Structures are given as structure tokens and as C-alpha cells.
Amino acid sequence: MVSSDSMRGFNDLIILSLLDTEDSYGYKLSNQIKKISKGNYVMKETTLYSAFNRLEKKNWIASYKRDETFGKPRTYYRMTSLGREIYHTKKKEWQETQLIINTFLENPKGE
Amino acid sequence: MVSSDSMRGFNDLIILSLLDTEDSYGYKLSNQIKKISKGNYVMKETTLYSAFNRLEKKNWIASYKRDETFGKPRTYYRMTSLGREIYHTKKKEWQETQLIINTFLENPKGE
DNA sequence: ACCATTACTCCAACAGATACAGTAAAAGAG
DNA sequence: CTCTTTTACTGTATCTGTTGGAGTAATGGT
């Protein structure tokens, strides 16, 4: 299990990575995150839904309602084109973050 | 340049990694972080010094004053044995964090 | 004598995460 | 056909770590 402190900076990246594949909604994403991380990361519901609101305000994602033939009506989210750009930027930043932190761990003196 | 949002969860890890090599103090660590990250990450002074206080309260590090033969007197920090344990735990957690996030980026469906 | 660098401290504000509580429709179990 | 569980959320108050901005003061260099 990783702490939410470790993941904090990357919740947006995770959400965008999942919405890159297909439009989705809170409950489903929540379960996907659990499954994909093999139970090692659980994004709290309040974290997830507040992230949706935050990202929608920034216009990285957009919501729409869809009445299902079965199940409760859900609020779906899709990535916007701006969101797609941000997603690519954030992926690159993640690569850089890894490099930086690994440098500290492997070669603390920077030599 | 990486954003502080990305690094937020790992400031403690970075500080501990540097103190693992040798005792140090704020101003020096700050410059080391800049140098080691090749200018791609700058930890703000207020972030660094408040981290020192936080980690000292948790007993992960301990401070002592040392009068220098030259330069201003500084507050040095050393890692405690508890800090060393935490450091190892956090290193492992970092490895796990990398695995999890890379899974989302490489294989979003989790198949 | 003056300015840059070194080495900090303090405080108010902010953003994102969390705990905790609550709502309500739909599906499944007896 | 009722009861429980699952699905799908919302609201609010609080916490933690980071930030911006200001300020202090000793030391080193020109």
C-alpha cells in the first residue's frame, strides 16, 4: 500500500490516463484504480469527486449525464483537447520527476 | 523544471537522502538540491525550513548548533536512527509509487 | 563604506486531501 | 415483497504541507 501523500501529486495524472482510454464516471474509476494498482492504491471517494470538480473548472475534462438502460444515471467525464495536452505535459513531468528523485537516491552527492 | 506539486510528496525523502550522506544545514541543502537536480527542482526556503521543524518534531532528524571557524553559525541536522528506518521505508514506497504510476501510463486498462 | 551572500524566522493564505455524515436509486437475496 | 447491499454520488469542516512576502542579521567581497 502506498500512502496518499506519495500519490498526491499524481491523482490528476491517473484520472487523465484512465479518461484517455474511455469516458468514465466516479464509481467506475474508483474501482479501476483499485484493480490496476492491485489494491496498493485506493483513491478516496471525496478525493476523486473533488478532483472531477477541480479538473472540470480548469476545462481539462467535461461532464455529461447519460441515462443508462440499467443501473443508476451517472455523470460521465471525458477529456477535453486541453486535457489531452495537459496529460502529455504531465506525463513528461512524471518522467522528469522520476529521474530527479532517483538521482537523489542513487547518487546523493551528485557526482 | 518540475512543479512543486509533483515533488510535494517526496521532499522528506530528498532531505533524508542528503542527510544520509552527511549532516547538513538549510542553506547548503537548498543549493545541493538545485545542483543535483540540475536546476530542475528548487525547494523553497520556507518549505525546507518548515520541513526541518516537522521532521525534528517527529524525531526523524535532530539539530545541533555548531560555531564555524568561518561563516555564520549554522543549525546542523543529522538523521536519527528512527529517521534512517523511515528513510528505508520511504525508499521502498517510492519504488512502489513508480510501479503503480507507470502501470497507469503504460497499461491503462490493467490487462 | 556598501552591496551581495549567507542563514535563517515569522505569518497569513491557499490548495488538495481527509474524516465523517448523509442521500437515494437500483440490484440482489430471502 | 421486503430487506440489505451495492452503486453513485454530495456537503462540510478540518488538517497538512507549501507558498508569498516580509523581515533580520552576520559575514564576505569590492
PDB file of C-alpha atoms (C1' of nucleotides) in Angstrom:
ATOM      1  CA  MET A   1       0.000   0.000   0.000  1.00  0.00           C
ATOM      2  CA  VAL A   2       1.328   3.422  -0.890  1.00  0.00           C
ATOM      3  CA  SER A   3       0.292   6.438   1.152  1.00  0.00           C
ATOM      4  CA  SER A   4      -1.881   9.099  -0.373  1.00  0.00           C
ATOM      5  CA  ASP A   5       0.935  11.535   0.417  1.00  0.00           C
ATOM      6  CA  SER A   6       3.091   9.793  -2.179  1.00  0.00           C
ATOM      7  CA  MET A   7       0.330   9.768  -4.742  1.00  0.00           C
ATOM      8  CA  ARG A   8      -0.992  13.236  -4.023  1.00  0.00           C
ATOM      9  CA  GLY A   9       0.847  14.914  -6.858  1.00  0.00           C
ATOM     10  CA  PHE A  10      -0.318  12.342  -9.385  1.00  0.00           C
ATOM     11  CA  ASN A  11      -4.016  11.903  -8.842  1.00  0.00           C
ATOM     12  CA  ASP A  12      -4.736  14.155 -11.804  1.00  0.00           C
ATOM     13  CA  LEU A  13      -2.358  12.155 -13.975  1.00  0.00           C
ATOM     14  CA  ILE A  14      -4.045   8.891 -13.001  1.00  0.00           C
ATOM     15  CA  ILE A  15      -7.519  10.226 -13.707  1.00  0.00           C
ATOM     16  CA  LEU A  16      -6.426  11.613 -17.065  1.00  0.00           C
ATOM     17  CA  SER A  17      -4.691   8.362 -18.002  1.00  0.00           C
ATOM     18  CA  LEU A  18      -7.927   6.466 -17.467  1.00  0.00           C
ATOM     19  CA  LEU A  19     -10.091   9.014 -19.262  1.00  0.00           C
ATOM     20  CA  ASP A  20      -7.636   8.869 -22.163  1.00  0.00           C
ATOM     21  CA  THR A  21      -8.838   5.343 -22.886  1.00  0.00           C
ATOM     22  CA  GLU A  22     -12.548   5.926 -22.472  1.00  0.00           C
ATOM     23  CA  ASP A  23     -15.085   8.248 -20.902  1.00  0.00           C
ATOM     24  CA  SER A  24     -15.916   7.179 -17.404  1.00  0.00           C
ATOM     25  CA  TYR A  25     -17.528   8.098 -14.081  1.00  0.00           C
ATOM     26  CA  GLY A  26     -16.576   8.189 -10.420  1.00  0.00           C
ATOM     27  CA  TYR A  27     -17.594   4.822  -9.175  1.00  0.00           C
ATOM     28  CA  LYS A  28     -16.031   3.018 -12.097  1.00  0.00           C
ATOM     29  CA  LEU A  29     -12.736   4.934 -11.981  1.00  0.00           C
ATOM     30  CA  SER A  30     -12.501   4.289  -8.275  1.00  0.00           C
ATOM     31  CA  ASN A  31     -12.733   0.549  -8.822  1.00  0.00           C
ATOM     32  CA  GLN A  32     -10.373   0.640 -11.791  1.00  0.00           C
ATOM     33  CA  ILE A  33      -7.749   2.413  -9.701  1.00  0.00           C
ATOM     34  CA  LYS A  34      -8.012  -0.242  -7.024  1.00  0.00           C
ATOM     35  CA  LYS A  35      -7.789  -3.017  -9.590  1.00  0.00           C
ATOM     36  CA  ILE A  36      -4.971  -1.601 -11.710  1.00  0.00           C
ATOM     37  CA  SER A  37      -2.864  -0.840  -8.628  1.00  0.00           C
ATOM     38  CA  LYS A  38      -3.636  -4.361  -7.326  1.00  0.00           C
ATOM     39  CA  GLY A  39      -5.143  -2.827  -4.223  1.00  0.00           C
ATOM     40  CA  ASN A  40      -1.994  -0.842  -3.462  1.00  0.00           C
ATOM     41  CA  TYR A  41      -3.672   2.469  -4.008  1.00  0.00           C
ATOM     42  CA  VAL A  42      -7.203   3.433  -3.159  1.00  0.00           C
ATOM     43  CA  MET A  43      -8.260   6.925  -4.119  1.00  0.00           C
ATOM     44  CA  LYS A  44     -10.792   8.144  -1.584  1.00  0.00           C
ATOM     45  CA  GLU A  45     -14.198   8.966  -2.989  1.00  0.00           C
ATOM     46  CA  THR A  46     -14.073  12.541  -1.778  1.00  0.00           C
ATOM     47  CA  THR A  47     -10.653  12.971  -3.348  1.00  0.00           C
ATOM     48  CA  LEU A  48     -11.872  11.618  -6.659  1.00  0.00           C
ATOM     49  CA  TYR A  49     -15.066  13.621  -6.871  1.00  0.00           C
ATOM     50  CA  SER A  50     -13.384  16.827  -5.770  1.00  0.00           C
ATOM     51  CA  ALA A  51     -10.722  16.191  -8.422  1.00  0.00           C
ATOM     52  CA  PHE A  52     -13.505  15.917 -11.021  1.00  0.00           C
ATOM     53  CA  ASN A  53     -14.797  19.329  -9.992  1.00  0.00           C
ATOM     54  CA  ARG A  54     -11.336  20.838  -9.984  1.00  0.00           C
ATOM     55  CA  LEU A  55     -10.418  19.462 -13.399  1.00  0.00           C
ATOM     56  CA  GLU A  56     -13.727  20.458 -14.888  1.00  0.00           C
ATOM     57  CA  LYS A  57     -13.269  24.051 -13.703  1.00  0.00           C
ATOM     58  CA  LYS A  58      -9.890  24.080 -15.415  1.00  0.00           C
ATOM     59  CA  ASN A  59     -11.531  22.665 -18.524  1.00  0.00           C
ATOM     60  CA  TRP A  60      -9.331  19.578 -18.648  1.00  0.00           C
ATOM     61  CA  ILE A  61     -12.387  17.358 -18.521  1.00  0.00           C
ATOM     62  CA  ALA A  62     -16.083  17.859 -19.267  1.00  0.00           C
ATOM     63  CA  SER A  63     -19.120  16.152 -17.803  1.00  0.00           C
ATOM     64  CA  TYR A  64     -22.327  14.903 -19.310  1.00  0.00           C
ATOM     65  CA  LYS A  65     -25.262  12.909 -17.981  1.00  0.00           C
ATOM     66  CA  ARG A  66     -26.231   9.679 -19.544  1.00  0.00           C
ATOM     67  CA  ASP A  67     -29.295   7.622 -18.657  1.00  0.00           C
ATOM     68  CA  GLU A  68     -28.364   4.013 -18.605  1.00  0.00           C
ATOM     69  CA  THR A  69     -30.597   1.184 -19.784  1.00  0.00           C
ATOM     70  CA  PHE A  70     -29.679  -0.423 -16.469  1.00  0.00           C
ATOM     71  CA  GLY A  71     -28.173   0.978 -13.309  1.00  0.00           C
ATOM     72  CA  LYS A  72     -28.430   4.472 -11.888  1.00  0.00           C
ATOM     73  CA  PRO A  73     -27.925   7.507 -14.091  1.00  0.00           C
ATOM     74  CA  ARG A  74     -24.316   8.601 -13.914  1.00  0.00           C
ATOM     75  CA  THR A  75     -22.244  11.672 -14.559  1.00  0.00           C
ATOM     76  CA  TYR A  76     -19.696  10.781 -17.205  1.00  0.00           C
ATOM     77  CA  TYR A  77     -16.460  12.623 -17.788  1.00  0.00           C
ATOM     78  CA  ARG A  78     -14.469  12.926 -20.984  1.00  0.00           C
ATOM     79  CA  MET A  79     -11.116  14.557 -21.580  1.00  0.00           C
ATOM     80  CA  THR A  80     -11.123  17.834 -23.470  1.00  0.00           C
ATOM     81  CA  SER A  81      -8.457  18.692 -26.014  1.00  0.00           C
ATOM     82  CA  LEU A  82      -6.860  20.944 -23.415  1.00  0.00           C
ATOM     83  CA  GLY A  83      -6.944  17.998 -21.030  1.00  0.00           C
ATOM     84  CA  ARG A  84      -5.119  15.895 -23.599  1.00  0.00           C
ATOM     85  CA  GLU A  85      -2.363  18.485 -23.871  1.00  0.00           C
ATOM     86  CA  ILE A  86      -2.062  18.698 -20.105  1.00  0.00           C
ATOM     87  CA  TYR A  87      -1.966  14.922 -19.948  1.00  0.00           C
ATOM     88  CA  HIS A  88       1.042  14.791 -22.247  1.00  0.00           C
ATOM     89  CA  THR A  89       2.770  17.550 -20.310  1.00  0.00           C
ATOM     90  CA  LYS A  90       2.136  15.788 -17.040  1.00  0.00           C
ATOM     91  CA  LYS A  91       3.440  12.504 -18.397  1.00  0.00           C
ATOM     92  CA  LYS A  92       6.694  14.207 -19.337  1.00  0.00           C
ATOM     93  CA  GLU A  93       6.859  15.844 -15.947  1.00  0.00           C
ATOM     94  CA  TRP A  94       6.400  12.466 -14.326  1.00  0.00           C
ATOM     95  CA  GLN A  95       9.390  11.115 -16.277  1.00  0.00           C
ATOM     96  CA  GLU A  96      11.454  14.061 -15.084  1.00  0.00           C
ATOM     97  CA  THR A  97      10.270  13.625 -11.509  1.00  0.00           C
ATOM     98  CA  GLN A  98      11.412  10.010 -11.584  1.00  0.00           C
ATOM     99  CA  LEU A  99      14.837  10.977 -12.902  1.00  0.00           C
ATOM    100  CA  ILE A 100      15.302  13.645 -10.269  1.00  0.00           C
ATOM    101  CA  ILE A 101      14.257  11.552  -7.301  1.00  0.00           C
ATOM    102  CA  ASN A 102      16.259   8.556  -8.495  1.00  0.00           C
ATOM    103  CA  THR A 103      19.329  10.753  -8.770  1.00  0.00           C
ATOM    104  CA  PHE A 104      18.964  11.680  -5.118  1.00  0.00           C
ATOM    105  CA  LEU A 105      18.565   8.054  -4.110  1.00  0.00           C
ATOM    106  CA  GLU A 106      21.306   6.568  -6.259  1.00  0.00           C
ATOM    107  CA  ASN A 107      23.858   9.322  -6.188  1.00  0.00           C
ATOM    108  CA  PRO A 108      23.204  11.602  -3.268  1.00  0.00           C
ATOM    109  CA  LYS A 109      26.378  13.615  -3.745  1.00  0.00           C
ATOM    110  CA  GLY A 110      25.515  14.408  -7.320  1.00  0.00           C
ATOM    111  CA  GLU A 111      28.933  13.379  -8.607  1.00  0.00           C
TER     112      GLU A 111
ATOM    113  CA  MET B   1      11.638  22.265 -14.304  1.00  0.00           C
ATOM    114  CA  VAL B   2       9.272  20.083 -12.315  1.00  0.00           C
ATOM    115  CA  SER B   3       6.458  21.638 -10.327  1.00  0.00           C
ATOM    116  CA  SER B   4       6.477  21.532  -6.567  1.00  0.00           C
ATOM    117  CA  ASP B   5       3.146  19.728  -6.835  1.00  0.00           C
ATOM    118  CA  SER B   6       4.944  16.744  -8.341  1.00  0.00           C
ATOM    119  CA  MET B   7       7.696  16.807  -5.754  1.00  0.00           C
ATOM    120  CA  ARG B   8       5.475  17.564  -2.787  1.00  0.00           C
ATOM    121  CA  GLY B   9       5.226  14.020  -1.578  1.00  0.00           C
ATOM    122  CA  PHE B  10       8.969  13.488  -1.773  1.00  0.00           C
ATOM    123  CA  ASN B  11      10.560  16.474  -0.077  1.00  0.00           C
ATOM    124  CA  ASP B  12      11.103  14.449   3.070  1.00  0.00           C
ATOM    125  CA  LEU B  13      12.717  11.662   1.059  1.00  0.00           C
ATOM    126  CA  ILE B  14      15.072  14.116  -0.630  1.00  0.00           C
ATOM    127  CA  ILE B  15      16.092  15.726   2.645  1.00  0.00           C
ATOM    128  CA  LEU B  16      16.675  12.336   4.251  1.00  0.00           C
ATOM    129  CA  SER B  17      18.694  11.123   1.270  1.00  0.00           C
ATOM    130  CA  LEU B  18      21.057  14.064   1.628  1.00  0.00           C
ATOM    131  CA  LEU B  19      21.327  13.784   5.398  1.00  0.00           C
ATOM    132  CA  ASP B  20      22.101  10.083   4.961  1.00  0.00           C
ATOM    133  CA  THR B  21      25.445  11.059   3.421  1.00  0.00           C
ATOM    134  CA  GLU B  22      26.385  13.783   5.879  1.00  0.00           C
ATOM    135  CA  ASP B  23      24.981  16.190   8.441  1.00  0.00           C
ATOM    136  CA  SER B  24      23.969  19.447   6.835  1.00  0.00           C
ATOM    137  CA  TYR B  25      22.062  22.702   7.183  1.00  0.00           C
ATOM    138  CA  GLY B  26      19.396  24.616   5.309  1.00  0.00           C
ATOM    139  CA  TYR B  27      21.343  26.827   3.009  1.00  0.00           C
ATOM    140  CA  LYS B  28      23.665  24.041   1.913  1.00  0.00           C
ATOM    141  CA  LEU B  29      20.875  21.518   1.313  1.00  0.00           C
ATOM    142  CA  SER B  30      18.990  24.088  -0.707  1.00  0.00           C
ATOM    143  CA  ASN B  31      21.954  24.568  -3.025  1.00  0.00           C
ATOM    144  CA  GLN B  32      22.644  20.849  -3.237  1.00  0.00           C
ATOM    145  CA  ILE B  33      19.076  20.198  -4.298  1.00  0.00           C
ATOM    146  CA  LYS B  34      19.390  22.769  -7.063  1.00  0.00           C
ATOM    147  CA  LYS B  35      22.705  21.334  -8.214  1.00  0.00           C
ATOM    148  CA  ILE B  36      21.798  17.648  -8.055  1.00  0.00           C
ATOM    149  CA  SER B  37      18.550  18.256  -9.911  1.00  0.00           C
ATOM    150  CA  LYS B  38      20.464  20.361 -12.451  1.00  0.00           C
ATOM    151  CA  GLY B  39      18.251  23.293 -11.641  1.00  0.00           C
ATOM    152  CA  ASN B  40      15.109  21.311 -12.388  1.00  0.00           C
ATOM    153  CA  TYR B  41      13.891  21.442  -8.850  1.00  0.00           C
ATOM    154  CA  VAL B  42      14.252  24.252  -6.382  1.00  0.00           C
ATOM    155  CA  MET B  43      12.914  23.650  -2.908  1.00  0.00           C
ATOM    156  CA  LYS B  44      11.649  26.917  -1.500  1.00  0.00           C
ATOM    157  CA  GLU B  45      13.389  28.096   1.652  1.00  0.00           C
ATOM    158  CA  THR B  46      10.193  28.195   3.665  1.00  0.00           C
ATOM    159  CA  THR B  47       9.367  24.661   2.539  1.00  0.00           C
ATOM    160  CA  LEU B  48      12.792  23.403   3.544  1.00  0.00           C
ATOM    161  CA  TYR B  49      12.945  25.051   6.944  1.00  0.00           C
ATOM    162  CA  SER B  50       9.399  24.083   7.821  1.00  0.00           C
ATOM    163  CA  ALA B  51      10.284  20.526   6.786  1.00  0.00           C
ATOM    164  CA  PHE B  52      13.208  20.613   9.212  1.00  0.00           C
ATOM    165  CA  ASN B  53      10.865  21.570  12.031  1.00  0.00           C
ATOM    166  CA  ARG B  54       8.343  18.956  11.047  1.00  0.00           C
ATOM    167  CA  LEU B  55      10.912  16.168  10.823  1.00  0.00           C
ATOM    168  CA  GLU B  56      12.564  17.169  14.062  1.00  0.00           C
ATOM    169  CA  LYS B  57       9.235  17.026  15.897  1.00  0.00           C
ATOM    170  CA  LYS B  58       8.775  13.501  14.556  1.00  0.00           C
ATOM    171  CA  ASN B  59      12.287  12.677  15.695  1.00  0.00           C
ATOM    172  CA  TRP B  60      13.488  11.699  12.238  1.00  0.00           C
ATOM    173  CA  ILE B  61      16.246  14.282  12.423  1.00  0.00           C
ATOM    174  CA  ALA B  62      17.952  16.185  15.245  1.00  0.00           C
ATOM    175  CA  SER B  63      19.529  19.623  15.264  1.00  0.00           C
ATOM    176  CA  TYR B  64      22.661  20.978  16.854  1.00  0.00           C
ATOM    177  CA  LYS B  65      24.439  24.303  16.667  1.00  0.00           C
ATOM    178  CA  ARG B  66      27.994  24.493  15.510  1.00  0.00           C
ATOM    179  CA  ASP B  67      30.149  27.612  15.554  1.00  0.00           C
ATOM    180  CA  GLU B  68      32.135  27.707  12.382  1.00  0.00           C
ATOM    181  CA  THR B  69      35.716  28.924  12.143  1.00  0.00           C
ATOM    182  CA  PHE B  70      34.450  30.944   9.217  1.00  0.00           C
ATOM    183  CA  GLY B  71      30.973  31.887   8.089  1.00  0.00           C
ATOM    184  CA  LYS B  72      27.861  32.420  10.166  1.00  0.00           C
ATOM    185  CA  PRO B  73      26.921  29.934  12.887  1.00  0.00           C
ATOM    186  CA  ARG B  74      24.521  27.377  11.485  1.00  0.00           C
ATOM    187  CA  THR B  75      21.960  24.909  12.684  1.00  0.00           C
ATOM    188  CA  TYR B  76      23.039  21.463  11.548  1.00  0.00           C
ATOM    189  CA  TYR B  77      20.756  18.486  11.190  1.00  0.00           C
ATOM    190  CA  ARG B  78      21.591  14.807  11.429  1.00  0.00           C
ATOM    191  CA  MET B  79      19.410  11.814  10.833  1.00  0.00           C
ATOM    192  CA  THR B  80      18.331   9.833  13.884  1.00  0.00           C
ATOM    193  CA  SER B  81      18.133   6.043  13.882  1.00  0.00           C
ATOM    194  CA  LEU B  82      14.370   6.384  13.548  1.00  0.00           C
ATOM    195  CA  GLY B  83      14.976   8.681  10.585  1.00  0.00           C
ATOM    196  CA  ARG B  84      17.127   6.014   9.000  1.00  0.00           C
ATOM    197  CA  GLU B  85      14.343   3.455   9.330  1.00  0.00           C
ATOM    198  CA  ILE B  86      11.831   5.868   7.868  1.00  0.00           C
ATOM    199  CA  TYR B  87      14.241   6.641   5.055  1.00  0.00           C
ATOM    200  CA  HIS B  88      14.401   2.984   4.059  1.00  0.00           C
ATOM    201  CA  THR B  89      10.639   2.649   4.270  1.00  0.00           C
ATOM    202  CA  LYS B  90      10.146   5.734   2.137  1.00  0.00           C
ATOM    203  CA  LYS B  91      12.621   4.498  -0.453  1.00  0.00           C
ATOM    204  CA  LYS B  92      10.615   1.295  -0.802  1.00  0.00           C
ATOM    205  CA  GLU B  93       7.416   3.272  -1.037  1.00  0.00           C
ATOM    206  CA  TRP B  94       8.936   5.374  -3.792  1.00  0.00           C
ATOM    207  CA  GLN B  95       9.738   2.208  -5.776  1.00  0.00           C
ATOM    208  CA  GLU B  96       6.132   1.097  -5.367  1.00  0.00           C
ATOM    209  CA  THR B  97       4.811   4.522  -6.332  1.00  0.00           C
ATOM    210  CA  GLN B  98       6.818   4.376  -9.548  1.00  0.00           C
ATOM    211  CA  LEU B  99       5.475   0.928 -10.399  1.00  0.00           C
ATOM    212  CA  ILE B 100       1.891   1.972  -9.787  1.00  0.00           C
ATOM    213  CA  ILE B 101       2.004   5.189 -11.780  1.00  0.00           C
ATOM    214  CA  ASN B 102       3.891   3.564 -14.651  1.00  0.00           C
ATOM    215  CA  THR B 103       1.230   0.871 -14.793  1.00  0.00           C
ATOM    216  CA  PHE B 104      -1.415   3.528 -15.336  1.00  0.00           C
ATOM    217  CA  LEU B 105       0.626   5.190 -18.043  1.00  0.00           C
ATOM    218  CA  GLU B 106       1.705   2.077 -19.888  1.00  0.00           C
ATOM    219  CA  ASN B 107      -1.286  -0.103 -19.475  1.00  0.00           C
ATOM    220  CA  PRO B 108      -4.319   1.967 -18.611  1.00  0.00           C
ATOM    221  CA  LYS B 109      -6.783  -0.907 -18.870  1.00  0.00           C
ATOM    222  CA  GLY B 110      -4.792  -3.021 -16.459  1.00  0.00           C
ATOM    223  CA  GLU B 111      -4.789  -6.050 -18.752  1.00  0.00           C
TER     224      GLU B 111
ATOM    225  C1'  DA C   1      31.606  52.090   3.188  1.00  0.00           C
ATOM    226  C1'  DC C   2      28.475  49.442   0.507  1.00  0.00           C
ATOM    227  C1'  DC C   3      26.308  45.581  -1.569  1.00  0.00           C
ATOM    228  C1'  DA C   4      25.782  40.624  -2.146  1.00  0.00           C
ATOM    229  C1'  DT C   5      25.639  36.450   0.022  1.00  0.00           C
ATOM    230  C1'  DT C   6      24.739  33.521   3.773  1.00  0.00           C
ATOM    231  C1'  DA C   7      21.466  31.799   7.056  1.00  0.00           C
ATOM    232  C1'  DC C   8      17.779  31.945   8.680  1.00  0.00           C
ATOM    233  C1'  DT C   9      12.460  33.346  11.094  1.00  0.00           C
ATOM    234  C1'  DC C  10       7.587  34.624  11.105  1.00  0.00           C
ATOM    235  C1'  DC C  11       2.966  34.892   9.498  1.00  0.00           C
ATOM    236  C1'  DA C  12      -1.196  34.811   6.774  1.00  0.00           C
ATOM    237  C1'  DA C  13      -3.190  32.420   2.929  1.00  0.00           C
ATOM    238  C1'  DC C  14      -4.066  28.570  -0.157  1.00  0.00           C
ATOM    239  C1'  DA C  15      -4.868  24.035  -2.339  1.00  0.00           C
ATOM    240  C1'  DG C  16      -5.715  19.384  -2.123  1.00  0.00           C
ATOM    241  C1'  DA C  17      -6.826  15.521   0.831  1.00  0.00           C
ATOM    242  C1'  DT C  18      -9.452  13.631   4.653  1.00  0.00           C
ATOM    243  C1'  DA C  19     -12.952  12.301   8.012  1.00  0.00           C
ATOM    244  C1'  DC C  20     -17.433  11.932   8.667  1.00  0.00           C
ATOM    245  C1'  DA C  21     -22.067  12.178   7.545  1.00  0.00           C
ATOM    246  C1'  DG C  22     -25.752  11.813   4.666  1.00  0.00           C
ATOM    247  C1'  DT C  23     -28.838  10.829   0.404  1.00  0.00           C
ATOM    248  C1'  DA C  24     -31.097   7.981  -2.799  1.00  0.00           C
ATOM    249  C1'  DA C  25     -31.883   4.785  -6.620  1.00  0.00           C
ATOM    250  C1'  DA C  26     -31.147   0.034  -8.186  1.00  0.00           C
ATOM    251  C1'  DA C  27     -29.956  -4.836  -7.674  1.00  0.00           C
ATOM    252  C1'  DG C  28     -29.867  -8.951  -5.334  1.00  0.00           C
ATOM    253  C1'  DA C  29     -31.227 -12.244  -1.527  1.00  0.00           C
ATOM    254  C1'  DG C  30     -34.629 -14.490   1.242  1.00  0.00           C
TER     255       DG C  30
ATOM    256  C1'  DC D   1     -42.241  -8.276  -1.448  1.00  0.00           C
ATOM    257  C1'  DT D   2     -39.342  -6.617   1.949  1.00  0.00           C
ATOM    258  C1'  DC D   3     -34.543  -6.058   3.469  1.00  0.00           C
ATOM    259  C1'  DT D   4     -29.837  -5.420   2.705  1.00  0.00           C
ATOM    260  C1'  DT D   5     -26.058  -4.338  -0.229  1.00  0.00           C
ATOM    261  C1'  DT D   6     -24.212  -2.021  -3.905  1.00  0.00           C
ATOM    262  C1'  DT D   7     -24.000   1.840  -6.799  1.00  0.00           C
ATOM    263  C1'  DA D   8     -23.360   6.719  -7.283  1.00  0.00           C
ATOM    264  C1'  DC D   9     -22.815  10.344  -5.524  1.00  0.00           C
ATOM    265  C1'  DT D  10     -22.902  15.461  -2.298  1.00  0.00           C
ATOM    266  C1'  DG D  11     -21.696  18.524   1.590  1.00  0.00           C
ATOM    267  C1'  DT D  12     -18.931  20.432   5.112  1.00  0.00           C
ATOM    268  C1'  DA D  13     -15.420  21.244   8.396  1.00  0.00           C
ATOM    269  C1'  DT D  14     -10.755  20.326   9.318  1.00  0.00           C
ATOM    270  C1'  DC D  15      -5.791  19.246   8.526  1.00  0.00           C
ATOM    271  C1'  DT D  16      -1.241  19.380   6.463  1.00  0.00           C
ATOM    272  C1'  DG D  17       2.344  20.998   3.606  1.00  0.00           C
ATOM    273  C1'  DT D  18       3.517  24.649   0.502  1.00  0.00           C
ATOM    274  C1'  DT D  19       3.634  29.461  -0.661  1.00  0.00           C
ATOM    275  C1'  DG D  20       4.311  34.532  -0.852  1.00  0.00           C
ATOM    276  C1'  DG D  21       6.002  38.118   1.180  1.00  0.00           C
ATOM    277  C1'  DA D  22       8.406  40.451   4.568  1.00  0.00           C
ATOM    278  C1'  DG D  23      11.995  40.930   7.672  1.00  0.00           C
ATOM    279  C1'  DT D  24      16.515  40.182  10.353  1.00  0.00           C
ATOM    280  C1'  DA D  25      21.311  39.996  10.852  1.00  0.00           C
ATOM    281  C1'  DA D  26      26.057  38.464  10.383  1.00  0.00           C
ATOM    282  C1'  DT D  27      29.717  37.766   7.055  1.00  0.00           C
ATOM    283  C1'  DG D  28      32.449  38.335   2.717  1.00  0.00           C
ATOM    284  C1'  DG D  29      33.859  40.697  -1.290  1.00  0.00           C
ATOM    285  C1'  DT D  30      34.954  45.172  -3.998  1.00  0.00           C
TER     286       DT D  30
END
